[in-house]
PDB file of C-alpha atoms in Angstrom:
ATOM      1  CA  MET A   1     134.427 -11.391  41.228  1.00 78.00           C
ATOM      2  CA  LYS A   2     133.891  -7.782  40.231  1.00 90.00           C
ATOM      3  CA  SER A   3     131.140  -5.601  41.646  1.00 91.00           C
ATOM      4  CA  PHE A   4     129.199  -2.731  40.113  1.00 93.00           C
ATOM      5  CA  LEU A   5     126.864  -0.083  41.544  1.00 92.00           C
ATOM      6  CA  ILE A   6     123.946   1.667  39.871  1.00 93.00           C
ATOM      7  CA  SER A   7     122.958   4.574  42.107  1.00 91.00           C
ATOM      8  CA  ASP A   8     120.674   7.574  42.082  1.00 89.00           C
ATOM      9  CA  ASN A   9     122.288   8.912  45.268  1.00 87.00           C
ATOM     10  CA  VAL A  10     125.638  10.651  45.009  1.00 90.00           C
ATOM     11  CA  ASP A  11     126.590   9.843  48.627  1.00 88.00           C
ATOM     12  CA  THR A  12     126.058   6.121  48.117  1.00 88.00           C
ATOM     13  CA  PHE A  13     127.927   6.273  44.820  1.00 90.00           C
ATOM     14  CA  LEU A  14     130.942   8.031  46.355  1.00 91.00           C
ATOM     15  CA  ALA A  15     131.043   5.781  49.427  1.00 89.00           C
ATOM     16  CA  LEU A  16     131.163   2.608  47.365  1.00 88.00           C
ATOM     17  CA  LYS A  17     133.599   4.169  44.913  1.00 91.00           C
ATOM     18  CA  LEU A  18     135.938   4.851  47.847  1.00 91.00           C
ATOM     19  CA  ALA A  19     135.517   1.190  48.821  1.00 91.00           C
ATOM     20  CA  GLY A  20     136.775   0.204  45.368  1.00 91.00           C
ATOM     21  CA  ILE A  21     133.470  -0.670  43.719  1.00 91.00           C
ATOM     22  CA  GLU A  22     132.936   0.523  40.162  1.00 92.00           C
ATOM     23  CA  GLY A  23     129.665   2.210  39.432  1.00 92.00           C
ATOM     24  CA  ILE A  24     127.558   4.843  37.813  1.00 92.00           C
ATOM     25  CA  TYR A  25     125.588   7.721  39.274  1.00 93.00           C
ATOM     26  CA  ILE A  26     122.350   8.256  37.364  1.00 92.00           C
ATOM     27  CA  LYS A  27     120.517  11.567  37.575  1.00 89.00           C
ATOM     28  CA  ASN A  28     117.981  10.885  34.839  1.00 86.00           C
ATOM     29  CA  VAL A  29     115.495   8.055  35.441  1.00 81.00           C
ATOM     30  CA  ASN A  30     115.254   7.474  31.680  1.00 85.00           C
ATOM     31  CA  GLU A  31     118.834   6.139  31.652  1.00 87.00           C
ATOM     32  CA  VAL A  32     118.258   3.476  34.307  1.00 88.00           C
ATOM     33  CA  GLU A  33     117.182   0.593  32.075  1.00 87.00           C
ATOM     34  CA  LYS A  34     119.951   1.255  29.537  1.00 89.00           C
ATOM     35  CA  GLU A  35     122.668   1.307  32.220  1.00 88.00           C
ATOM     36  CA  TYR A  36     121.226  -1.788  33.902  1.00 88.00           C
ATOM     37  CA  LYS A  37     121.396  -3.717  30.617  1.00 89.00           C
ATOM     38  CA  LYS A  38     124.980  -2.522  30.070  1.00 90.00           C
ATOM     39  CA  ALA A  39     125.949  -3.788  33.525  1.00 87.00           C
ATOM     40  CA  LEU A  40     124.341  -7.171  32.835  1.00 87.00           C
ATOM     41  CA  ALA A  41     126.308  -7.476  29.589  1.00 87.00           C
ATOM     42  CA  ARG A  42     129.601  -7.127  31.446  1.00 89.00           C
ATOM     43  CA  ASP A  43     131.241  -9.797  33.571  1.00 86.00           C
ATOM     44  CA  TYR A  44     130.166  -8.625  37.050  1.00 90.00           C
ATOM     45  CA  GLY A  45     129.564 -11.011  39.911  1.00 89.00           C
ATOM     46  CA  ILE A  46     127.519  -8.593  42.014  1.00 90.00           C
ATOM     47  CA  ILE A  47     125.417  -5.630  40.939  1.00 91.00           C
ATOM     48  CA  PHE A  48     124.319  -3.262  43.685  1.00 91.00           C
ATOM     49  CA  ILE A  49     121.211  -1.201  42.949  1.00 91.00           C
ATOM     50  CA  THR A  50     119.814   1.549  45.136  1.00 89.00           C
ATOM     51  CA  GLU A  51     116.189   1.249  46.163  1.00 88.00           C
ATOM     52  CA  LYS A  52     114.866   4.008  43.872  1.00 87.00           C
ATOM     53  CA  ILE A  53     116.671   2.508  40.888  1.00 88.00           C
ATOM     54  CA  TYR A  54     115.155  -0.862  41.771  1.00 88.00           C
ATOM     55  CA  GLN A  55     111.655   0.638  41.841  1.00 86.00           C
ATOM     56  CA  ALA A  56     112.185   1.973  38.305  1.00 88.00           C
ATOM     57  CA  ILE A  57     113.203  -1.428  36.862  1.00 89.00           C
ATOM     58  CA  LYS A  58     111.597  -3.843  39.301  1.00 87.00           C
ATOM     59  CA  GLU A  59     110.193  -6.242  36.697  1.00 89.00           C
ATOM     60  CA  GLU A  60     113.519  -6.569  34.866  1.00 88.00           C
ATOM     61  CA  VAL A  61     115.414  -7.203  38.101  1.00 86.00           C
ATOM     62  CA  ILE A  62     112.968  -9.850  39.313  1.00 87.00           C
ATOM     63  CA  ALA A  63     113.022 -11.570  35.921  1.00 87.00           C
ATOM     64  CA  ARG A  64     116.830 -11.694  35.957  1.00 87.00           C
ATOM     65  CA  LYS A  65     117.013 -12.897  39.560  1.00 83.00           C
ATOM     66  CA  THR A  66     114.639 -15.773  38.853  1.00 85.00           C
ATOM     67  CA  SER A  67     116.295 -16.845  35.614  1.00 87.00           C
ATOM     68  CA  SER A  68     120.004 -16.603  36.379  1.00 81.00           C
ATOM     69  CA  LYS A  69     122.396 -17.178  39.278  1.00 82.00           C
ATOM     70  CA  LEU A  70     124.912 -14.550  38.223  1.00 85.00           C
ATOM     71  CA  PRO A  71     125.240 -11.728  38.643  1.00 87.00           C
ATOM     72  CA  LEU A  72     123.912 -11.479  42.159  1.00 88.00           C
ATOM     73  CA  ILE A  73     121.674  -8.407  42.167  1.00 88.00           C
ATOM     74  CA  THR A  74     121.398  -6.716  45.552  1.00 87.00           C
ATOM     75  CA  ILE A  75     119.135  -3.821  46.477  1.00 87.00           C
ATOM     76  CA  ILE A  76     120.750  -1.421  48.936  1.00 86.00           C
ATOM     77  CA  PRO A  77     119.388   1.615  50.782  1.00 79.00           C
ATOM     78  CA  ASP A  78     120.768   5.093  50.338  1.00 72.00           C
ATOM     79  CA  ARG A  79     122.210   6.945  53.326  1.00 66.00           C
ATOM     80  CA  PHE A  80     118.712   7.613  54.682  1.00 65.00           C
ATOM     81  CA  GLY A  81     117.806   3.910  54.816  1.00 63.00           C
ATOM     82  CA  PHE A  82     115.036   2.052  53.039  1.00 64.00           C
ATOM     83  CA  ALA A  83     112.032   4.231  52.222  1.00 63.00           C
ATOM     84  CA  ASP A  84     109.503   1.778  53.640  1.00 64.00           C
ATOM     85  CA  ASN A  85     111.736   0.546  56.503  1.00 58.00           C
ATOM     86  CA  LYS A  86     111.875  -2.935  54.989  1.00 58.00           C
ATOM     87  CA  GLY A  87     115.118  -4.781  55.298  1.00 55.00           C
ATOM     88  CA  LYS A  88     115.768  -3.902  58.913  1.00 60.00           C
ATOM     89  CA  ILE A  89     116.451  -6.827  61.200  1.00 62.00           C
ATOM     90  CA  THR A  90     114.035  -5.513  63.836  1.00 63.00           C
ATOM     91  CA  ASN A  91     111.201  -5.664  61.311  1.00 64.00           C
ATOM     92  CA  TYR A  92     112.032  -9.287  60.498  1.00 63.00           C
ATOM     93  CA  ILE A  93     112.011 -10.174  64.183  1.00 66.00           C
ATOM     94  CA  LYS A  94     108.696  -8.395  64.774  1.00 65.00           C
ATOM     95  CA  GLU A  95     107.104 -10.156  61.810  1.00 67.00           C
ATOM     96  CA  SER A  96     108.382 -13.554  62.888  1.00 70.00           C
ATOM     97  CA  ILE A  97     106.942 -13.278  66.410  1.00 70.00           C
ATOM     98  CA  GLY A  98     103.698 -11.689  65.282  1.00 64.00           C
ATOM     99  CA  PHE A  99     103.937  -7.995  66.176  1.00 58.00           C
TER     100      PHE A  99
END
């Protein structure tokens, strides 16, 4: 299964490129939807999307995730982590025990 990255962060893009994952680094927010649709048209099993890219096309991503099993679309943080600190295991634990 092939993987693909759509990133707005050059560090994340280069790190995953070194790991052997194809991808695209997008500087202009206007290109996000076009590149996302191109990635969906190809035969990828997993599409990684950075958090800021996800925020730009949230509705499209949610619609695709609810209507299709493949590709698996995963939102990843950039090197600074998630902007709102969601996704961290400590937050899940705190929420589950009521903190």
